[in-house]
PDB file of C-alpha atoms in Angstrom:
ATOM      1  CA  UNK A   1      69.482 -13.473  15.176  1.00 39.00           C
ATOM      2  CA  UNK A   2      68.875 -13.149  18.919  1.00 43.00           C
ATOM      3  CA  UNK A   3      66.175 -10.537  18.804  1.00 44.00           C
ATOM      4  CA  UNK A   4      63.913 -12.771  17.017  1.00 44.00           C
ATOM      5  CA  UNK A   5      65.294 -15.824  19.178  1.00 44.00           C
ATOM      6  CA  UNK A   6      64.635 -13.714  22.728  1.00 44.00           C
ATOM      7  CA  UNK A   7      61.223 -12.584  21.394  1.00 44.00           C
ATOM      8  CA  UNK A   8      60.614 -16.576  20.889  1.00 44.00           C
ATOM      9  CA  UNK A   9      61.482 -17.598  23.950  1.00 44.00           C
ATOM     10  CA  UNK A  10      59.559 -15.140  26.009  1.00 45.00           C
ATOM     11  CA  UNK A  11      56.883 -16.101  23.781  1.00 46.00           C
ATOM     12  CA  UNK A  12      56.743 -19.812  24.703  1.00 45.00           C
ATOM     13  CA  UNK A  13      57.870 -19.553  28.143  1.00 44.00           C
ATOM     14  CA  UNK A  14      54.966 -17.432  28.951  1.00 44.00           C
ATOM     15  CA  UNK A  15      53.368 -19.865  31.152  1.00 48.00           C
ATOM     16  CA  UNK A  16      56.079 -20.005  33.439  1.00 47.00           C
ATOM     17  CA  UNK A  17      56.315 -17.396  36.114  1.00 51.00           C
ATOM     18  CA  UNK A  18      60.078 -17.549  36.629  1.00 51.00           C
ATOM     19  CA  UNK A  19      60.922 -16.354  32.954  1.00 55.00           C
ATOM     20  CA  UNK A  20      59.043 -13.344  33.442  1.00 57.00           C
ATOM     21  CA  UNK A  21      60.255 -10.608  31.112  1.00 66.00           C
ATOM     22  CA  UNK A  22      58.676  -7.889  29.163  1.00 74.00           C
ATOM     23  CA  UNK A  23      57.922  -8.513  25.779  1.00 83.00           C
ATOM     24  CA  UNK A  24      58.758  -5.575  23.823  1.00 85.00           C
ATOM     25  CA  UNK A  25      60.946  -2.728  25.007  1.00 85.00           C
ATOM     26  CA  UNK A  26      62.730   0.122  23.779  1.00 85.00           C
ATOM     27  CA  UNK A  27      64.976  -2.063  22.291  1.00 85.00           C
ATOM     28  CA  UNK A  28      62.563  -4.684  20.870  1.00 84.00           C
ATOM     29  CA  UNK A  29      59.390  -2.605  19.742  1.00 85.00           C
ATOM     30  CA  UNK A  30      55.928  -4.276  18.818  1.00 86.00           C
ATOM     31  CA  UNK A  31      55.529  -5.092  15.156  1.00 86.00           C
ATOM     32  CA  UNK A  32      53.467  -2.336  13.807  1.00 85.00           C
ATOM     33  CA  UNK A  33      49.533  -3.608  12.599  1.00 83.00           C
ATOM     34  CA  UNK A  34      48.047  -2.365   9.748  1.00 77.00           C
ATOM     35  CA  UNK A  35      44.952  -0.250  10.450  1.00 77.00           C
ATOM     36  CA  UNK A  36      42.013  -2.330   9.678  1.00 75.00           C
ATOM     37  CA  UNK A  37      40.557   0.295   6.829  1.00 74.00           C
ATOM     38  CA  UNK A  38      43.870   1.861   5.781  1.00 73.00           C
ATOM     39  CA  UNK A  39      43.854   2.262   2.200  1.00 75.00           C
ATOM     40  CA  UNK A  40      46.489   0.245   0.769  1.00 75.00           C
ATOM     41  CA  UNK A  41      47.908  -0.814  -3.063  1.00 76.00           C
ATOM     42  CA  UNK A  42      45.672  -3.055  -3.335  1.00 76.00           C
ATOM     43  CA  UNK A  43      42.094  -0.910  -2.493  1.00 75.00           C
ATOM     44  CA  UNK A  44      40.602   0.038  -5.422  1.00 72.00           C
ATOM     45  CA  UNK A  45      41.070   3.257  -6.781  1.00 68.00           C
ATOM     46  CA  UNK A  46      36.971   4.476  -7.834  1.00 66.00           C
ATOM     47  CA  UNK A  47      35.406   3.875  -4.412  1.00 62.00           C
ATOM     48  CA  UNK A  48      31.668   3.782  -4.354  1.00 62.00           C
ATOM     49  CA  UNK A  49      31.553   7.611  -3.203  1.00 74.00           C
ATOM     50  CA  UNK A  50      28.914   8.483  -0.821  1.00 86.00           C
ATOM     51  CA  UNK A  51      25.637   7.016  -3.135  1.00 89.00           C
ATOM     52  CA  UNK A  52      23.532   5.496  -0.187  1.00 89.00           C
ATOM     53  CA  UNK A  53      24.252   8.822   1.368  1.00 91.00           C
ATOM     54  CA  UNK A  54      22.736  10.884  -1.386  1.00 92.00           C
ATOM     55  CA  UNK A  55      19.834   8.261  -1.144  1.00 94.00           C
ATOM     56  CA  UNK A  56      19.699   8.966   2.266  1.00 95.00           C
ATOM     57  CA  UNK A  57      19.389  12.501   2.111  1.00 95.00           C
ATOM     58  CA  UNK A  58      16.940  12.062  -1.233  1.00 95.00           C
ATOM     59  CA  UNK A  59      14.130   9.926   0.598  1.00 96.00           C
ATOM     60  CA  UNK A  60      14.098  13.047   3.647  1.00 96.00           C
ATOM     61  CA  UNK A  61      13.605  15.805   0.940  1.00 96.00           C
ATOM     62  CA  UNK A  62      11.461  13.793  -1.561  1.00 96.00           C
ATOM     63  CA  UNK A  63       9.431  13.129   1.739  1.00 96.00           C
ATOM     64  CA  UNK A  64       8.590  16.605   2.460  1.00 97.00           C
ATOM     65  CA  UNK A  65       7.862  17.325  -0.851  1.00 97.00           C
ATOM     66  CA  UNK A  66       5.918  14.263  -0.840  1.00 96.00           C
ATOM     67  CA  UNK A  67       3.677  14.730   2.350  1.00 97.00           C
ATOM     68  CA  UNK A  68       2.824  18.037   0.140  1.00 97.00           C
ATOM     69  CA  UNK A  69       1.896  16.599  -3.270  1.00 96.00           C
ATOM     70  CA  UNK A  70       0.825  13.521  -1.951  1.00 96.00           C
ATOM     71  CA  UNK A  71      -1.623  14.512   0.962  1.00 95.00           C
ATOM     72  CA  UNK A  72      -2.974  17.294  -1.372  1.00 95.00           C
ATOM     73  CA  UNK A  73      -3.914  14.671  -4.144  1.00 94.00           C
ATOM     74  CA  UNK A  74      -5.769  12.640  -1.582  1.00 93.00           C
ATOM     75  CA  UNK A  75      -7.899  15.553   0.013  1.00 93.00           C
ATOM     76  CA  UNK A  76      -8.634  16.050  -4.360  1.00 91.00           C
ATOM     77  CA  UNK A  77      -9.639  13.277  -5.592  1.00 89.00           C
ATOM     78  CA  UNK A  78     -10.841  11.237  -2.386  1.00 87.00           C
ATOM     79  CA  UNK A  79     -12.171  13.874   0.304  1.00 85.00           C
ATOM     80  CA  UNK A  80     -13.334  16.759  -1.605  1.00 88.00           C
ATOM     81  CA  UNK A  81     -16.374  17.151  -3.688  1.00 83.00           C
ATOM     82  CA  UNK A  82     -18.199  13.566  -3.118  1.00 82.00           C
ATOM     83  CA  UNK A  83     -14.934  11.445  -2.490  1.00 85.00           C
ATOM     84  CA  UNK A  84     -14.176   8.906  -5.152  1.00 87.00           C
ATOM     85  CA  UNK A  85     -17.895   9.337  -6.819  1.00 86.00           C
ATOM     86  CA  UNK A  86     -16.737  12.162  -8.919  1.00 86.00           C
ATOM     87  CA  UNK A  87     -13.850  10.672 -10.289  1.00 89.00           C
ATOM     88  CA  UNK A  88     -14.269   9.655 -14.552  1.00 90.00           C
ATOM     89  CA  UNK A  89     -12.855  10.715 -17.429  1.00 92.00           C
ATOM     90  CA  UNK A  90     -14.520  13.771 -17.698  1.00 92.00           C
ATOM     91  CA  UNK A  91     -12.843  14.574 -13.965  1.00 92.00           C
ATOM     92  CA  UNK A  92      -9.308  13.644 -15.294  1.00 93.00           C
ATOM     93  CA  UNK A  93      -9.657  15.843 -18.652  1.00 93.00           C
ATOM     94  CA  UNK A  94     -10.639  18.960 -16.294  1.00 92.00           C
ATOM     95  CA  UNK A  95      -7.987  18.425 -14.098  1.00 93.00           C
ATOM     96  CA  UNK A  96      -5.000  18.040 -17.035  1.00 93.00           C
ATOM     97  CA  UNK A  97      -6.584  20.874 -18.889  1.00 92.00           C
ATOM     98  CA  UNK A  98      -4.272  22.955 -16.373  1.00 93.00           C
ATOM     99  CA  UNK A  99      -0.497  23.232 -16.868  1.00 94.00           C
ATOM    100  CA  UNK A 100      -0.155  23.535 -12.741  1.00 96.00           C
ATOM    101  CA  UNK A 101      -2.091  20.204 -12.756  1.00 95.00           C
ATOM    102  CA  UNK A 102      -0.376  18.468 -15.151  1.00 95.00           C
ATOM    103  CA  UNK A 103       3.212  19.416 -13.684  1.00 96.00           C
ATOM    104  CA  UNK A 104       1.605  18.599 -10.252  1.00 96.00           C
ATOM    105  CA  UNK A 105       0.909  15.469 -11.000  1.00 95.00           C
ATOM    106  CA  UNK A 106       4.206  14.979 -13.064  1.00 96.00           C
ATOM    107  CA  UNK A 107       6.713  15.749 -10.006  1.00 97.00           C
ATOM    108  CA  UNK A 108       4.645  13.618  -7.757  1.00 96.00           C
ATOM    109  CA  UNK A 109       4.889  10.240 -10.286  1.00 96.00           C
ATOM    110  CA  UNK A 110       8.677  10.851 -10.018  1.00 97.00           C
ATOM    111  CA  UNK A 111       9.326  11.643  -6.614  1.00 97.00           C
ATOM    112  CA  UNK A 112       6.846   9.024  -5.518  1.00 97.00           C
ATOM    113  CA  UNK A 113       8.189   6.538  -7.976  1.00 97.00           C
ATOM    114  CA  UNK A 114      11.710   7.327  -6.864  1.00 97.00           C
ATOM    115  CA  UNK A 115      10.848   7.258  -3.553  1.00 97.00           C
ATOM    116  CA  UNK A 116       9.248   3.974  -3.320  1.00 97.00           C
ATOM    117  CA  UNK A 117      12.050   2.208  -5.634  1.00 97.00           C
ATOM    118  CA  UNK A 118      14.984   3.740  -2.978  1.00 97.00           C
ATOM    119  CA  UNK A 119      12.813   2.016   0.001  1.00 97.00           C
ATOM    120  CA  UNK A 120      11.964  -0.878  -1.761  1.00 97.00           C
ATOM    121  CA  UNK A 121      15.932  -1.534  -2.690  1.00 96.00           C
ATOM    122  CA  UNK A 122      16.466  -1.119   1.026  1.00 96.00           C
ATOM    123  CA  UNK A 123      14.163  -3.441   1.999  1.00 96.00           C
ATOM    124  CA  UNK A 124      15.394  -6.352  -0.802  1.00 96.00           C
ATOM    125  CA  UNK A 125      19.168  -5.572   0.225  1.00 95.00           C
ATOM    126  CA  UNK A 126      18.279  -6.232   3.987  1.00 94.00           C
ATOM    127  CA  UNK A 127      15.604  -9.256   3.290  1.00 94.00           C
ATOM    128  CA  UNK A 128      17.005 -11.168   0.181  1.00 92.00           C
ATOM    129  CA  UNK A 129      20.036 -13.015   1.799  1.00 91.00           C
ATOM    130  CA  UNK A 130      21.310 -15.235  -1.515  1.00 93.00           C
ATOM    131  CA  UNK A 131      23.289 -12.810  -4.249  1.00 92.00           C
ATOM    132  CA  UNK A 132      21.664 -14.050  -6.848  1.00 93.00           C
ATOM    133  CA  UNK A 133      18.222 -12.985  -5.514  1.00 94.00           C
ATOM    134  CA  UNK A 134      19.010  -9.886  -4.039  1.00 95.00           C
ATOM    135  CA  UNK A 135      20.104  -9.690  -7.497  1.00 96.00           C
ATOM    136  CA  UNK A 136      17.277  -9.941  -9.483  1.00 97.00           C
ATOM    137  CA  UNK A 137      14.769  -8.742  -7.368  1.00 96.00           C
ATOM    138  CA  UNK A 138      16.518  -5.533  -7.927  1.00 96.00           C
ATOM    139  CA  UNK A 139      16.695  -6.124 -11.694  1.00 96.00           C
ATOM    140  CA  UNK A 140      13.635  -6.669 -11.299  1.00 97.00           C
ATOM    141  CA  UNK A 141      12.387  -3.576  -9.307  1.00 97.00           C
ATOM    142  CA  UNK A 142      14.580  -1.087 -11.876  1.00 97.00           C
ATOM    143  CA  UNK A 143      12.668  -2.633 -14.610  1.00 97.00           C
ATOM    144  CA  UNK A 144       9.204  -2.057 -13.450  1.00 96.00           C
ATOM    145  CA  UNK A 145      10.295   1.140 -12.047  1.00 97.00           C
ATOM    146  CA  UNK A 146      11.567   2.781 -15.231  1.00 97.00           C
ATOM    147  CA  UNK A 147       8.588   1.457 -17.403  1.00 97.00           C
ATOM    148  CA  UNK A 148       6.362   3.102 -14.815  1.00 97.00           C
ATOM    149  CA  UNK A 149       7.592   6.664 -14.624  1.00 97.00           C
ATOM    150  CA  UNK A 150       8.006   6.174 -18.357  1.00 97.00           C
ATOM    151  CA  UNK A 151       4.197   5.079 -18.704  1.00 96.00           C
ATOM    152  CA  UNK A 152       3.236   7.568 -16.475  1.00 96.00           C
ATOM    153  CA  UNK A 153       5.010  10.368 -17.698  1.00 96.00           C
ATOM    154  CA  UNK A 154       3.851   9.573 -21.611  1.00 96.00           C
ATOM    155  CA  UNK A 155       0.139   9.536 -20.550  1.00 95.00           C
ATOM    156  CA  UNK A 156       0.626  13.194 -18.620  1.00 95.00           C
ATOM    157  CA  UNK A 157       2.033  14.068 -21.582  1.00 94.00           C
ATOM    158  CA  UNK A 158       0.102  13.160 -24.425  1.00 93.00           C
ATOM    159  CA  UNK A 159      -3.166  12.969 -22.681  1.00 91.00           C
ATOM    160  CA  UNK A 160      -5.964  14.092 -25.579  1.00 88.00           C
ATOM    161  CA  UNK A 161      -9.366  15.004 -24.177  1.00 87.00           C
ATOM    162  CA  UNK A 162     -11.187  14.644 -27.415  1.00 86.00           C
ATOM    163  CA  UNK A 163      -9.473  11.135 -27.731  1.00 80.00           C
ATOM    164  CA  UNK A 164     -13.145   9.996 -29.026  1.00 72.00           C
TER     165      UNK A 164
ATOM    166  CA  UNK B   1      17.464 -18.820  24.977  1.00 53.00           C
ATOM    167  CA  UNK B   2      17.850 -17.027  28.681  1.00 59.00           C
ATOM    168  CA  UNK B   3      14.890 -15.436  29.748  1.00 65.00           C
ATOM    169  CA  UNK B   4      14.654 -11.283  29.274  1.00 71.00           C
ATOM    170  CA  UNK B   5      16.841 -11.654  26.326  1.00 71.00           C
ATOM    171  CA  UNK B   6      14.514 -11.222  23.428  1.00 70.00           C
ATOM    172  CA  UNK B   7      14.409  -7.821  21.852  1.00 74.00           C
ATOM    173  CA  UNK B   8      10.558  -6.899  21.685  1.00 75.00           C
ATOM    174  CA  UNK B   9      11.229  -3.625  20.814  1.00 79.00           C
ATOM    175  CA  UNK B  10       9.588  -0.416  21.635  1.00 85.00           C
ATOM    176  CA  UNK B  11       8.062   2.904  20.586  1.00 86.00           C
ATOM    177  CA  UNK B  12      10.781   3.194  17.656  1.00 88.00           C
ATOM    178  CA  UNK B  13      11.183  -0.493  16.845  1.00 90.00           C
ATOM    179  CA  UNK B  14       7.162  -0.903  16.382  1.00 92.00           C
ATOM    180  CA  UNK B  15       7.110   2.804  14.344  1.00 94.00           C
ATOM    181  CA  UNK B  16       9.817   1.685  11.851  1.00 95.00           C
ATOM    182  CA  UNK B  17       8.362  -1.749  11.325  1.00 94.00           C
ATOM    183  CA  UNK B  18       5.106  -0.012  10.626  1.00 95.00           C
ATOM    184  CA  UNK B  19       7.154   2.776   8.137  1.00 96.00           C
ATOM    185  CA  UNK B  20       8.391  -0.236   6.191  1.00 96.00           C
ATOM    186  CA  UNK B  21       5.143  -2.198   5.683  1.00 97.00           C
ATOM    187  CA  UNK B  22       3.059   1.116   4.910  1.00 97.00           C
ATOM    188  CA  UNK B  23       5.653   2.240   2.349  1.00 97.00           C
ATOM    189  CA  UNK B  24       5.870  -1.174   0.519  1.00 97.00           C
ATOM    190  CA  UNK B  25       2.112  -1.494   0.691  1.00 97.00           C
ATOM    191  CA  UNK B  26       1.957   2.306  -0.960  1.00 97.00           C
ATOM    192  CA  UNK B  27       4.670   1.271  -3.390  1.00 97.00           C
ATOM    193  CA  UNK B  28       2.290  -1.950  -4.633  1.00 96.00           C
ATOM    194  CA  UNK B  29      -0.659   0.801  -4.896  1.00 96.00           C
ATOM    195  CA  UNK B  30       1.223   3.172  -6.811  1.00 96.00           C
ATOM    196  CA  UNK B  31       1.813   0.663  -9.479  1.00 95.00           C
ATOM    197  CA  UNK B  32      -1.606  -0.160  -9.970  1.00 96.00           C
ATOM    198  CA  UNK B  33      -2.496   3.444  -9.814  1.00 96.00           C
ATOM    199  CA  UNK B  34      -0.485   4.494 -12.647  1.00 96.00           C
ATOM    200  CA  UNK B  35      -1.066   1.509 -14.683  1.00 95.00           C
ATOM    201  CA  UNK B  36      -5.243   1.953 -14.389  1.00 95.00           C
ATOM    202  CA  UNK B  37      -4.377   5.690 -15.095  1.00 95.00           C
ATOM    203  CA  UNK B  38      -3.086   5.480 -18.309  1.00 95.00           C
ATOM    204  CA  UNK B  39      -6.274   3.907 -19.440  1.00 94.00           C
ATOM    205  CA  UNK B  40      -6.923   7.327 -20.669  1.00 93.00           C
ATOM    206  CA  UNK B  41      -4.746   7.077 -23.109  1.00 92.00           C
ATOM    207  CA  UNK B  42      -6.854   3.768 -24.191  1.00 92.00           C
ATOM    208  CA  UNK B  43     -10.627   5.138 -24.358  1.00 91.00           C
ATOM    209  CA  UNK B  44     -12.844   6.786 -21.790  1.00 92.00           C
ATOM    210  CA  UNK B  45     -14.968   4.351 -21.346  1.00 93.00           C
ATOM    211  CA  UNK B  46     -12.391   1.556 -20.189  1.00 93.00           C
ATOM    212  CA  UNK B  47     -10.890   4.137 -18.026  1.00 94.00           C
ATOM    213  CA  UNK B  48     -14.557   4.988 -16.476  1.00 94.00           C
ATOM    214  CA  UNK B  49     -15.295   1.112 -16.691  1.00 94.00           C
ATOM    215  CA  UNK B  50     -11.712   0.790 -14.472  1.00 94.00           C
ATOM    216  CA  UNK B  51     -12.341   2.840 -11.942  1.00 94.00           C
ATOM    217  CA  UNK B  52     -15.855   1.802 -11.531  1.00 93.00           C
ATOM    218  CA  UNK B  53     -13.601  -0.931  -9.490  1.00 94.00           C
ATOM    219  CA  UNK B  54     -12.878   2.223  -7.048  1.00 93.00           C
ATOM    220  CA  UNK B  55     -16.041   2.825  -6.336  1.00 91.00           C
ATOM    221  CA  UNK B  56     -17.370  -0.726  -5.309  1.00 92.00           C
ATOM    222  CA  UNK B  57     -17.520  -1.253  -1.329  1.00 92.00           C
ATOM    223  CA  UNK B  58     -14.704  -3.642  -0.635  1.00 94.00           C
ATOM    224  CA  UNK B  59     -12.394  -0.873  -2.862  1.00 94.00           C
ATOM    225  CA  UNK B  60     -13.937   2.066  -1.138  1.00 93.00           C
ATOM    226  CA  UNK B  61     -13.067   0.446   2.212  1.00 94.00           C
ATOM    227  CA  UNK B  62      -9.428  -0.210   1.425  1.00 95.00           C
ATOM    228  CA  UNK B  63      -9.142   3.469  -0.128  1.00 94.00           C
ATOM    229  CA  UNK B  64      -9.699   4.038   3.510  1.00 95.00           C
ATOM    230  CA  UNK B  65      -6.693   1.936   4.413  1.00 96.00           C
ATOM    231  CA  UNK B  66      -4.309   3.730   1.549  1.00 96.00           C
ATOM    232  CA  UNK B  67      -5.522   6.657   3.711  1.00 96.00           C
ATOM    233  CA  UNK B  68      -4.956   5.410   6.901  1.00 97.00           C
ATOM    234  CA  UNK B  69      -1.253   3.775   5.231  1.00 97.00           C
ATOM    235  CA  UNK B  70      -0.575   7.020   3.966  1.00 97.00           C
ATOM    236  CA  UNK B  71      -1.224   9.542   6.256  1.00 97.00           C
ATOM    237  CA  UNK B  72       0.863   7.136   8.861  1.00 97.00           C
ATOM    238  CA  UNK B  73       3.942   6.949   6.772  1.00 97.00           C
ATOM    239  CA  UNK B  74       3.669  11.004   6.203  1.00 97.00           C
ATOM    240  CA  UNK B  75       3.590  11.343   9.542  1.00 97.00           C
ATOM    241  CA  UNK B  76       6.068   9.329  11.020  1.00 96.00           C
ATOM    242  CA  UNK B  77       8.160  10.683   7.913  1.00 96.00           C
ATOM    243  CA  UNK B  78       8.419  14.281   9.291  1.00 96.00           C
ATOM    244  CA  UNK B  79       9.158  12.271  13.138  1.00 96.00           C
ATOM    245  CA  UNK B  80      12.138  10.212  10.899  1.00 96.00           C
ATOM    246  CA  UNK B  81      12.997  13.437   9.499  1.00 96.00           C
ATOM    247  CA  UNK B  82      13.016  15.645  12.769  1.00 95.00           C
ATOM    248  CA  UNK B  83      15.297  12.766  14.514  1.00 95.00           C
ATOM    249  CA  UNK B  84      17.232  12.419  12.074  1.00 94.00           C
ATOM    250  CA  UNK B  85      17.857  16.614  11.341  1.00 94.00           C
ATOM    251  CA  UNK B  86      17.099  18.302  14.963  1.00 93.00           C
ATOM    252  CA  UNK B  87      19.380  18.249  17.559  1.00 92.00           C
ATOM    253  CA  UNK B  88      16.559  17.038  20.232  1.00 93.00           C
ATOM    254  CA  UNK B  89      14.680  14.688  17.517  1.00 87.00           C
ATOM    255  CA  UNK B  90      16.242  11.955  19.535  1.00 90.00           C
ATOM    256  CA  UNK B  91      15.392  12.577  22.503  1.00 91.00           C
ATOM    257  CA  UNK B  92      11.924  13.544  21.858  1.00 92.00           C
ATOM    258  CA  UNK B  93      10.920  10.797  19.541  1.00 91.00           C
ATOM    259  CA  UNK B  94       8.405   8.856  21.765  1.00 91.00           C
ATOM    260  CA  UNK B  95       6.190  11.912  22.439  1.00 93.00           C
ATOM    261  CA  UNK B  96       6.758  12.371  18.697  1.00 94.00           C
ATOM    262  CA  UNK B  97       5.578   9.051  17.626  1.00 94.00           C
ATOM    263  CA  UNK B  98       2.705   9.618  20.358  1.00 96.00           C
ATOM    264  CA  UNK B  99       1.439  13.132  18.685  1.00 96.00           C
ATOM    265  CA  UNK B 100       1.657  11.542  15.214  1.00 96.00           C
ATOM    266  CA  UNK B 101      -0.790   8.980  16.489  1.00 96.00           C
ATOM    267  CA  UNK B 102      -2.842  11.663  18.255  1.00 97.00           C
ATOM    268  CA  UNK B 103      -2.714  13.929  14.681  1.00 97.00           C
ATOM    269  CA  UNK B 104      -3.285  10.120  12.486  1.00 97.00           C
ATOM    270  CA  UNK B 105      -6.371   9.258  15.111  1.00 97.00           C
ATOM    271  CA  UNK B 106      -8.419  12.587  14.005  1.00 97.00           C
ATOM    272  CA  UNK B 107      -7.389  12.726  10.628  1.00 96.00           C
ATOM    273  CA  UNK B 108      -8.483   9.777  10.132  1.00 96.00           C
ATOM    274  CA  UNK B 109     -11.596  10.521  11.994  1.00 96.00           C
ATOM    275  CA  UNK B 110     -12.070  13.500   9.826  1.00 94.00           C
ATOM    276  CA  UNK B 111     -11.485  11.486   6.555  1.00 94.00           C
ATOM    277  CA  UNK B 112     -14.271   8.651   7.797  1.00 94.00           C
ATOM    278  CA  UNK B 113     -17.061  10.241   5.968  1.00 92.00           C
ATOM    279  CA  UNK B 114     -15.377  12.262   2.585  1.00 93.00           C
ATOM    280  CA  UNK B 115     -13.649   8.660   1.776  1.00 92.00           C
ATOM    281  CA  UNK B 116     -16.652   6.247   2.606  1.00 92.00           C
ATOM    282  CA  UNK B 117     -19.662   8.145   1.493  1.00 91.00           C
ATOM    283  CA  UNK B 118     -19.698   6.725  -1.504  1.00 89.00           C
ATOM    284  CA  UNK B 119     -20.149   3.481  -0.103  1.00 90.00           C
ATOM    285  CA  UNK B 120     -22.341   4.828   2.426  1.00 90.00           C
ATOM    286  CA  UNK B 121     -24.371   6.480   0.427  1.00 88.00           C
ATOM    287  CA  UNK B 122     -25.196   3.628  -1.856  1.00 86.00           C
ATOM    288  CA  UNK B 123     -25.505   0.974   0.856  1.00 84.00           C
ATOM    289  CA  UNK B 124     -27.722   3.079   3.150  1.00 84.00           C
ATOM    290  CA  UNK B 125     -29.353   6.034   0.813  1.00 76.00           C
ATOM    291  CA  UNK B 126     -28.584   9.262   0.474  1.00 56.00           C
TER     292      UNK B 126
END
């Protein structure tokens, strides 16, 4: 074949400045490269969608809410009132005696919960090098996270004032 | 290494450093928090006998510093969130970062007293 021999010779003799022809022409056109990220037969078919930008857009409007809930809890149970003095059993069983309270202090365990578990995953995928660890760190994190909001949400739940 | 090379970072290095160590520190809290909270659900008096842990100095003082770790990462939260979502956030986050710390300085001025007077009151008399 003499296109493929040509292309070969202009290949080698590049160094010389006598042989000094154009690679590809017209004639002879560049192989065509593959675009880096072209989907091909052998991507898989169920991508990962856009998850981490869901998460993304989660830990923004959790925040707000957040800043809300959160900052509101604080002036509660530590500002207001004598601070942290106040704060018993007695304190508590006011508090949850309210429905607004108790669903307060529900959406706050999950979004903080939620939250915290989406920025701690962050920081173990971009800290925890080895697979394995990244790994079960993570496990890890999921586990303590669900018992928590479980916990949590069980004791808003089923909270009994006259428990004595 | 050449000399100048070494990325020190700035305003929005320093603030995001500081957004990841407040919220992990929170996230450790918030643990704890629920856990000695469902000691209601045990008896009243080993909640009350708990949280008697809260109001010890040493406790009291770092209630101050879930305050002060809080408040920063709320703060630099709605900065994160108006970079991120307004079309200026960029190019206004230093004097963003710099008003959070003004707001964070007096609010945490303001909170000196409410958080610590337990402490204060029992150390020094009411």
């Amino acid at each position: 074949m003499s296109t493929t021999e040509t292309t070969e010779t202009a290949n080698g003799a590049a160094t010389e400045p006598t042989d000094d022809v154009a690679l590809f022409d017209v004639d002879h056109p560049a192989p065509v490269i593959e675009p880096p990220r072209k989907r091909t037969a052998k991507t898989p078919k169920a991508s990962r969608g856009n998850f981490e930008m869901q998460t993304w857009l989660f830990m923004r409007l959790s925040g707000i809410v957040l800043v809300v809930l959160v900052l509101g809890h604080l002036l509660i149970q530590l500002v207001l009132d004598g601070g942290v003095s106040k704060i018993g059993f007695a304190f508590v069983a006011g508090r949850w005696a309210s429905p607004f309270w108790q669903v307060w202090d529900l959406a706050m365990l999950w979004l903080a919960m939620l939250h915290g578990a989406n920025g701690l995953r962050t920081v173990i995928n971009d800290y925890a090098e080895r697979d394995n660890t990244r790994f079960w760190l993570k496990m890890l994190l999921y586990v303590a996270t669900v018992f928590t909001v479980l916990l949590g949400t069980l004791v808003i739940f089923t909270f009994d004032p006259n428990i004595r | 290494m050449p000399a100048g090379t070494l990325y020190r970072g700035r305003e929005g290095m320093w603030s995001w450093v500081a957004h990841r160590v407040t919220g992990v520190l929170i996230f450790f809290f918030l643990f704890v928090h629920v856990l000695d909270t469902a000691l209601v659900r045990v008896s009243p008096e080993a909640y009350d006998d708990t949280i008697a842990i809260y109001k010890t100095p040493l406790v009291n003082v770092m209630e101050y510093g879930l305050v002060a770790a809080i408040l920063f990462h709320a703060l630099n939260g709605l900065r994160v969130i108006a970079v991120d979502f307004w079309s200026k956030g960029a190019r206004y986050q230093k004097q963003m970062l710099w008003t959070v710390m003004g707001v964070w300085i007096v609010l945490m001025a303001g909170a000196f007293y409410p958080v610590l007077q337990h402490t204060l009151r029992t150390l020094f008399g009411s």
